XYZ file of C-alpha atoms in Angstrom:
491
model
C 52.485 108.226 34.010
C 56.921 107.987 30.799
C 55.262 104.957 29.658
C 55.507 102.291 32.118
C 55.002 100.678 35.494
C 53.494 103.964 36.842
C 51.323 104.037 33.844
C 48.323 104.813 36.239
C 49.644 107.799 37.556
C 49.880 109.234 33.991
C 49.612 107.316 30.951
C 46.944 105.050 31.694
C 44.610 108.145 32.331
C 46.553 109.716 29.865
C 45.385 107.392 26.621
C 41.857 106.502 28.573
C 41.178 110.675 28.188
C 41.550 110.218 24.546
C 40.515 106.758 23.669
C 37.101 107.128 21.183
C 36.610 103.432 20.200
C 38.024 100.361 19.348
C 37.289 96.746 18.450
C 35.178 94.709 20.261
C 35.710 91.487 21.477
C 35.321 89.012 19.206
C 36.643 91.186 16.437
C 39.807 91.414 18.644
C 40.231 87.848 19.405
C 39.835 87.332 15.776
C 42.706 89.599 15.354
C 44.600 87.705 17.373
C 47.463 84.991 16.233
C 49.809 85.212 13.440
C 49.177 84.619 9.776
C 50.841 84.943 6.741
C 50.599 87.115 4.014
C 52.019 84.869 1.459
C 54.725 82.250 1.567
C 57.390 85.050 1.769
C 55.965 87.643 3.950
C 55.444 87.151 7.295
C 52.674 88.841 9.615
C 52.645 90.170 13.203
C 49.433 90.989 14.884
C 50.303 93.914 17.168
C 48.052 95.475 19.750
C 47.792 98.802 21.630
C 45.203 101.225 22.747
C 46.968 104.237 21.154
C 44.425 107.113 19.731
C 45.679 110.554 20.123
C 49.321 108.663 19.500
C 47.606 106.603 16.670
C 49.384 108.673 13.717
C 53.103 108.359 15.127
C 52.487 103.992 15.352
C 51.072 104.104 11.948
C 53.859 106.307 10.593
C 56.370 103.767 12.624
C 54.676 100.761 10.409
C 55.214 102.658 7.183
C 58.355 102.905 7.692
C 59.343 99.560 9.496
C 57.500 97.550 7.154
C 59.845 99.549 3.689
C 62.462 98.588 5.673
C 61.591 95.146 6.280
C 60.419 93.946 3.057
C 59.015 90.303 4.232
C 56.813 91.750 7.555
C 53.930 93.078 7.748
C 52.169 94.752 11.194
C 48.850 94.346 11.683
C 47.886 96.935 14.111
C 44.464 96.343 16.356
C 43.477 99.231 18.355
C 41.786 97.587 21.528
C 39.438 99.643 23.838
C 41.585 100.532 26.983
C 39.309 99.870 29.788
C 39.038 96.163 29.069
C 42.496 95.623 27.486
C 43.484 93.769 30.630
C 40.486 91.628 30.274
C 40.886 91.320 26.935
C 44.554 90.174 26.869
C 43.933 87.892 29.820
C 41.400 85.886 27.425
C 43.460 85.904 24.660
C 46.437 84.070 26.742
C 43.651 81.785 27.797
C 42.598 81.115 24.780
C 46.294 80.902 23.288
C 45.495 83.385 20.852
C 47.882 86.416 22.121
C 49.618 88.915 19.319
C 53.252 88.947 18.378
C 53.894 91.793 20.077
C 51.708 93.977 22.503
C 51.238 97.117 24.744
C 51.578 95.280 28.426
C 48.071 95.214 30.121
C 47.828 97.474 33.231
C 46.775 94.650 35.361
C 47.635 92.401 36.674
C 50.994 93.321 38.461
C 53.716 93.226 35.423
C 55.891 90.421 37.768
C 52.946 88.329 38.263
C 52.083 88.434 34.152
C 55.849 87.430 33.521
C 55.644 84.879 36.402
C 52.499 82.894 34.855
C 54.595 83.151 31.622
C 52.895 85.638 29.339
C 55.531 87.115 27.941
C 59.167 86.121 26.848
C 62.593 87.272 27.759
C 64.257 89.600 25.147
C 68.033 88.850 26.382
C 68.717 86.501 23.689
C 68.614 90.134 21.102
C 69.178 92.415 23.873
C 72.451 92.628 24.300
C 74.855 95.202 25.950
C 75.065 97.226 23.359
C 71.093 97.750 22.458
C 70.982 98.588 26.829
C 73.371 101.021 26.413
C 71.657 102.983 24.424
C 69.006 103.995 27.317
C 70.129 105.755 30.419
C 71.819 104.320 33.010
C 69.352 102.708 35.601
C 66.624 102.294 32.893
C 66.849 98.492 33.309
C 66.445 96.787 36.906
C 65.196 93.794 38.996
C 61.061 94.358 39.769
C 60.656 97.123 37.414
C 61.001 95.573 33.578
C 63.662 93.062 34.519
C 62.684 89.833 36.558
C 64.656 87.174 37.545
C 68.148 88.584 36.328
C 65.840 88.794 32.632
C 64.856 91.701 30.538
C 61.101 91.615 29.279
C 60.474 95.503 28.481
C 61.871 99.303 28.385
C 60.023 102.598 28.460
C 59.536 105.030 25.367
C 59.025 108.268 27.299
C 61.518 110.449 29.070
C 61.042 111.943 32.685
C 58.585 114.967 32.956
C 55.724 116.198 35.006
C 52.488 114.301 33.031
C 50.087 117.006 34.049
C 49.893 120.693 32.984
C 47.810 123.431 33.847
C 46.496 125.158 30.236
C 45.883 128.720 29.987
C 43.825 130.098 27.028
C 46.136 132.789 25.700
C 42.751 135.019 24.245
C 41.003 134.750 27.681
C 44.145 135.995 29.686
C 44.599 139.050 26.657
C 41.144 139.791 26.696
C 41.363 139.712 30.721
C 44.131 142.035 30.670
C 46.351 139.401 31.931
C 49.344 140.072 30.248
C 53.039 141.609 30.886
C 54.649 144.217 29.365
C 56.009 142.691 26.554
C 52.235 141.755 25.645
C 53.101 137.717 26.528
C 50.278 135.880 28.746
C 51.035 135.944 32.343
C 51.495 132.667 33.179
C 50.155 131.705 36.949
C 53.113 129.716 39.339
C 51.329 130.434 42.354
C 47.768 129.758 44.403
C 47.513 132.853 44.675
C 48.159 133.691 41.028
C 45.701 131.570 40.369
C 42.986 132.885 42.505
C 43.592 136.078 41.204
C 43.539 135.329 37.427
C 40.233 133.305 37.805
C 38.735 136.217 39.405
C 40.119 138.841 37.448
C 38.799 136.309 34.166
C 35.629 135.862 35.714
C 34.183 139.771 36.650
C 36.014 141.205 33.718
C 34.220 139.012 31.629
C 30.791 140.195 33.466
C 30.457 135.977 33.929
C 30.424 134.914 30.548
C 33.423 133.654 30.850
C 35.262 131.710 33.780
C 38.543 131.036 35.289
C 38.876 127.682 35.509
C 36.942 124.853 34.301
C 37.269 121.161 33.559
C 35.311 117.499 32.999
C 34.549 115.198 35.981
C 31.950 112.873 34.594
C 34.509 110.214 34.046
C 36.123 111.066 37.304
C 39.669 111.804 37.677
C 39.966 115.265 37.487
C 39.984 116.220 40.870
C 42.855 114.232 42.296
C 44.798 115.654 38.762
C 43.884 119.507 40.241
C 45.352 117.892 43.541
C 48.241 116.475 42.519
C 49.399 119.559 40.720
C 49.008 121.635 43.483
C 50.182 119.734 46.535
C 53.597 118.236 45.117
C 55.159 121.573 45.063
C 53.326 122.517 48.665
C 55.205 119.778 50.043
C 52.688 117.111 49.636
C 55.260 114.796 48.403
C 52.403 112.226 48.265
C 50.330 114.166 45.401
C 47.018 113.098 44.799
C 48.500 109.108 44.307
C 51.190 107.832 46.553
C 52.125 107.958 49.998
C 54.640 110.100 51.399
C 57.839 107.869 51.243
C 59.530 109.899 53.720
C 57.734 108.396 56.604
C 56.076 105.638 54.738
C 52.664 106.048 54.758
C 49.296 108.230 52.925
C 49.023 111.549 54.972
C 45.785 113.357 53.334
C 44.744 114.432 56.980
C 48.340 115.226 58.823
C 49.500 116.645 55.972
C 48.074 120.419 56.373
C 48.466 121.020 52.258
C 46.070 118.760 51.478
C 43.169 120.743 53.782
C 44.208 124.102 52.712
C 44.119 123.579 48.882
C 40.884 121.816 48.828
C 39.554 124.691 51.090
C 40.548 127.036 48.152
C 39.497 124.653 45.598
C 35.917 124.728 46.908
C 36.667 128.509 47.485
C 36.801 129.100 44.089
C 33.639 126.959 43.467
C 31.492 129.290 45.723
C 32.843 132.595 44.230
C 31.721 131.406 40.844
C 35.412 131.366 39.818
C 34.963 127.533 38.026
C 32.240 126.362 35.255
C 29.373 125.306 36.987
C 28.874 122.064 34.882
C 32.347 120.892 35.469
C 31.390 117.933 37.716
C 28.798 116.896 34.994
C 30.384 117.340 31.381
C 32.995 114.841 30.517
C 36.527 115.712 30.403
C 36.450 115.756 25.974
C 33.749 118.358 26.468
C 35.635 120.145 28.711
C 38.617 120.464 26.500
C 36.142 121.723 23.689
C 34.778 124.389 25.905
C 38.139 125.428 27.055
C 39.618 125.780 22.824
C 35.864 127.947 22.465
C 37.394 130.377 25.703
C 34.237 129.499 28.037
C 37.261 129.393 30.577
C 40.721 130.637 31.049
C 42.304 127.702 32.746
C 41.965 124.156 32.792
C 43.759 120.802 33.649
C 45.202 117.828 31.239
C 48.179 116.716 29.711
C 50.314 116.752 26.751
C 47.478 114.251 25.204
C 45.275 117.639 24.781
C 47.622 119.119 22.433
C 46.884 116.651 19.644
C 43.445 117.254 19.550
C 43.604 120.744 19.817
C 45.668 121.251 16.855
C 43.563 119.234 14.715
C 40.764 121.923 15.590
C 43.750 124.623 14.589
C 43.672 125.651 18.276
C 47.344 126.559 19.061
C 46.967 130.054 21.400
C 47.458 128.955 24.392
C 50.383 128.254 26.770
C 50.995 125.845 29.741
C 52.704 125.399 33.322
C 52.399 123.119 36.046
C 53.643 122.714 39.906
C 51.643 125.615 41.380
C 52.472 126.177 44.629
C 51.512 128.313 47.680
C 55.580 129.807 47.104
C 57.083 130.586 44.020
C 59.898 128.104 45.322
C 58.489 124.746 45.275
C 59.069 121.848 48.032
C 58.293 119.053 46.005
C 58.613 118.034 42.219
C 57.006 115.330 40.064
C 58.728 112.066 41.311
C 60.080 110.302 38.811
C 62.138 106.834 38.744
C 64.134 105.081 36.562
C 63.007 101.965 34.857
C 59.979 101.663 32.488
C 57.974 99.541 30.220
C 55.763 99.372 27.300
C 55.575 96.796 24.949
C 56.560 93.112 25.363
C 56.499 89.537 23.041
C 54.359 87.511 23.720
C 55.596 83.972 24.513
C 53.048 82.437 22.146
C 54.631 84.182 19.092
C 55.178 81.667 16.336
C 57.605 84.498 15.380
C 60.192 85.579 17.862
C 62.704 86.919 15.341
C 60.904 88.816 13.652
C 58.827 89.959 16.628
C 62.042 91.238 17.900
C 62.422 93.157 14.754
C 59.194 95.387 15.447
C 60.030 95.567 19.087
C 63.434 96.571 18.332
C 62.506 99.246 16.313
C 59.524 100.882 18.231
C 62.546 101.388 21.238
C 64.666 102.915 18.871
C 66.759 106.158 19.210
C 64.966 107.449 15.543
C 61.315 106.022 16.292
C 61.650 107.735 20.042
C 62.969 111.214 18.149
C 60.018 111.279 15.617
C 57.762 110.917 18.517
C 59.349 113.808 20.212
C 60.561 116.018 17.709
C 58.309 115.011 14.710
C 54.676 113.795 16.445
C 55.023 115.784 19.774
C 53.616 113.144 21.335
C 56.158 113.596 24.827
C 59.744 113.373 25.933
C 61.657 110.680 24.667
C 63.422 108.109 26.531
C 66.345 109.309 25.201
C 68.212 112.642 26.238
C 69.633 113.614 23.720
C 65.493 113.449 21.200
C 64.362 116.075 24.123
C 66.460 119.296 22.629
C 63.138 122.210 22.916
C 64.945 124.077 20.121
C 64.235 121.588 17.553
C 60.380 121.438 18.025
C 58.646 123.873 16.212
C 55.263 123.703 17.563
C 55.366 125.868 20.653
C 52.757 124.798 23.115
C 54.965 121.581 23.015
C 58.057 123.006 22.950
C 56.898 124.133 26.525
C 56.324 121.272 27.559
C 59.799 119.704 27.148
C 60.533 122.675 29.014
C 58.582 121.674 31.969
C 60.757 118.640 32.354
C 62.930 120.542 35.045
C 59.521 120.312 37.487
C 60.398 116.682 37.415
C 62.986 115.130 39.592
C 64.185 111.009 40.483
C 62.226 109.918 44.206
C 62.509 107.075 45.868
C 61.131 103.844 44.453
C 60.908 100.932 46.856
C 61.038 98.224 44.260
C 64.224 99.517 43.607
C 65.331 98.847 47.456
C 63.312 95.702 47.413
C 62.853 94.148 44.286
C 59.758 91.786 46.122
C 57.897 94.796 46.584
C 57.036 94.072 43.310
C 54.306 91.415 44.636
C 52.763 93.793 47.326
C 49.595 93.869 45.491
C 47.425 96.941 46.999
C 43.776 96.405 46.084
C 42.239 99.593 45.044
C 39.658 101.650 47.461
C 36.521 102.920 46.537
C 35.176 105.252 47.302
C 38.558 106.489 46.433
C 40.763 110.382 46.755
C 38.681 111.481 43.730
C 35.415 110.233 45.207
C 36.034 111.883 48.358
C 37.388 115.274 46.805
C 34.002 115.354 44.912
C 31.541 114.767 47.397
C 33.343 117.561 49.356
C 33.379 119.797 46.250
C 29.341 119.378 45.581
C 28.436 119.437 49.790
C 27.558 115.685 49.818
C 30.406 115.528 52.353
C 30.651 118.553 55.113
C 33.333 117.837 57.159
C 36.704 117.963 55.148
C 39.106 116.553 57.642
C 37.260 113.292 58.663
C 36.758 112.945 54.694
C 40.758 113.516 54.027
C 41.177 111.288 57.631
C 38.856 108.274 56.487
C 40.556 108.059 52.732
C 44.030 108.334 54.321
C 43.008 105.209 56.543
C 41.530 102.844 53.917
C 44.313 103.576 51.352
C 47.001 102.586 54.377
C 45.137 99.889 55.761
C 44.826 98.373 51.604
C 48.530 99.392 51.721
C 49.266 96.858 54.773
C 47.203 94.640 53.406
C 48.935 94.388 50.528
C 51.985 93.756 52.509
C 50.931 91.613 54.684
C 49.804 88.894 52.197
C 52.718 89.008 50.523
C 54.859 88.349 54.057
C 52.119 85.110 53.779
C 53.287 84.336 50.880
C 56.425 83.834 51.542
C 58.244 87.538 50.174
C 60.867 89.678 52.532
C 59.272 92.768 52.793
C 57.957 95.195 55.118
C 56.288 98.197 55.538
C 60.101 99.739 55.992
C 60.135 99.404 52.371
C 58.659 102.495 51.744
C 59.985 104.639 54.181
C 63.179 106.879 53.028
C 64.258 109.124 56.119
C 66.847 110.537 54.261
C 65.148 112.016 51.439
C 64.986 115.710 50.563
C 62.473 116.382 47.813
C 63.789 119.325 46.588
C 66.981 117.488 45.354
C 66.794 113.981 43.495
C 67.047 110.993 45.015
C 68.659 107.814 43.931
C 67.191 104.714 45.226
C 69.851 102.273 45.915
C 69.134 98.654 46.572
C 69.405 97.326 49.947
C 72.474 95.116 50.877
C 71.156 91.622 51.608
């Protein structure tokens, strides 16, 4: 998930990889409310579930709070999994922070519609939108009623790599002539590595590997490898060229779980993967136990505290070295909002104003390498000097604008879709460990339940009163090897 309303696609999963701890509840709700410091300084309680981006908020305090002489921030890192639940009890309680991370749930529409946050427009002016690229800003997305409550942090770029452990692939023999890594773009690249890893390693060590205990990881091995097969879909959305999940009638689906569970049986992947948790994993990958494994730009933080830096990254592997299919991206984006129980606006404006800043969003590209900025012109590869993340700014051309219906529709935005369970990863796993035999009535009976939660969700909001349709979601025109722009519908 850049930061915002797809932030479970990517940076929901994203910051619940690395979160360790946090506070607990009452120690949060204590945490809660303003308070001054003395009769000339003033406050804000600020909350987020940063971990691995901890360092670049903390550095973004130091250096707000020199500049701002009478504010203080005091930061509360809350435990993602119940932030929603959390937050929700602190607006009940009318004890909310002066300026916070939004919660991933409810729908961001439905928190501005019971009146949890506050409009910005009144410091938000043309200027200060100008800044951000054209489209950032739009009706259903972080603007609601003509009025701007948010704006994204991170820039446009494929949130999931495929890592390759640079000492397995030498000691492998996997490199070219010029003694770099070879760096897999295909299936078949990758079958060939993980064997080649595996038998020239006499089974000590193992082509792929990864952590499943928390769940996840399969539908991130699926996404990567179906969008550029021509799964538009991935392992999260629908296919918005005919408007509906197609895990069964879309043949890429079947044929790379087939060779997922391919490489299982050949002894290609860590046996343990299903049972080790994704933070072991990564450890196990940095100690070589395998050559190739699955995360995002989180890892890299982590590994380089452990002085693990040799190793390189791709992502979009597809059956052709010409892919179909790119990460879909959109405009639009949010982040952080104000609370509308601040008791200071102003100065809650201040911090906001300068966390969406062209400087703050450069030090966390080009300073923390924490991922693309928002803005263009932080995201130049040739003034990061760490290289594993220079790489990834370079994987930004895998990532291309698709069609977003709340865009075409802004009252999409109260289609609520009530998740399934047992859900894509559920499924993928049972296959993967022989609980389930029979892949295509597994891939048919997911692809049913998400579309049938999918017209439910439409269909209450049609009873509520909301213009939309399951047309919505269906763009017959679009080519997903080029980038789409959404357009709104004329009324």
């Amino acid at each position: 998930m850049d930061f915002s309303s797809r932030f479970s696609r990517r940076n929901f999963v994203k910051t619940a990889a690395a979160t360790a701890g946090a506070a607990t509840l009452g120690s949060a709700l204590a945490a809660c409310g303003s308070s001054g410091g003395s009769s000339s300084t003033i406050t804000l309680n600020y909350w987020d579930y940063f971990v691995s981006q901890a360092p670049w908020i903390d550095n973004e305090i130091k250096l707000f709070e020199k500049a701002h002489s009478g504010i203080k921030i005091k930061k509360t890192i809350q435990l993602n999994s119940s932030y929603a639940n959390l937050y929700s009890l602190a607006v009940k309680s009318h004890n909310t922070p002066d300026v916070a991370m939004i919660p991933p749930q409810p729908n961001f529409n439905i928190q501005v519609s019971q009146g949890w946050f506050m409009p910005v427009d009144k410091w938000a002016n043309a200027a200060w939108k100008a800044k951000f690229p054209e489209g950032t800003f739009h009706e259903g997305n972080n603007v609601f009623n003509g009025k701007l409550y948010s704006a994204p942090i991170s820039g446009a770029a494929p949130w999931l790599q495929l890592y390759i452990n640079n000492k397995v692939f030498r000691d492998a023999g996997l490199v070219n002539s010029d003694g770099s890594v070879m760096i897999p773009k295909t299936w078949d690249d990758v079958t060939h590595f993980a064997e080649t890893i595996t038998k020239k390693s006499g089974g000590s060590t193992y082509g792929l590997g990864f952590g499943n205990s928390g769940g996840g990881l399969f539908q991130w091995f699926t996404h990567v490898f179906t969008l550029g097969a021509g799964a538009v879909g991935g392992g999260y959305t629908m296919d918005y060229r005919v408007g509906k999940y197609t895990y069964s009638t879309d043949r890429n689906y079947y044929d790379f779980l087939s060779l997922f569970k391919e490489w299982k049986n050949k002894g290609y992947i860590y046996p343990n993967s299903v049972s080790i948790s994704d933070e072991v994993s990564r450890a196990y990958f940095e100690r070589a136990k395998y050559g190739m494994t699955m995360g995002g730009v989180w890892n890299q933080a982590e590994w380089t505290t452990h002085n693990f830096t040799d190793y390189s990254l791709t992502t979009l592997i597809s059956p052709t070295e010409t892919p179909k299919g790119y990460f879909p991206t959109s405009p639009g984006g949010t982040l952080w909002a104000i609370p509308a129980g601040t008791k200071h606006p102003e100065e809650a404006w201040a911090w906001f104003d300068w966390l969406y800043s062209v400087d703050a969003g450069k030090r966390w590209t080009q300073q923390f390498n924490e991922d693309l900025s928002t803005f263009p012109q932080n995201n130049d590869s040739s003034k990061i000097k760490f290289k594993p993340f220079a790489e990834f700014v370079g994987l930004s051309k895998y990532a291309m604008p698709a069609p977003d219906p709340s865009i075409r529709n802004q009252q999409t935005a109260h289609v609520e879709v009530q998740a399934v369970k047992p859900n894509l990863d559920d499924v993928i796993a049972g296959y993967y460990t022989g609980q389930l035999q029979d892949l295509h009535a597994a891939l048919s009976d997911i692809e049913g339940r998400m579309q049938k939660a999918q017209d439910d969700g439409v269909k209450t909001a049609q009873q509520k009163g909301f213009k939309v349709s399951a047309d919505d979601y269906k763009f017959t025109d679009w080519d997903p090897t080029k980038p789409y722009i959404t357009k709104p519908a004329q009324s």
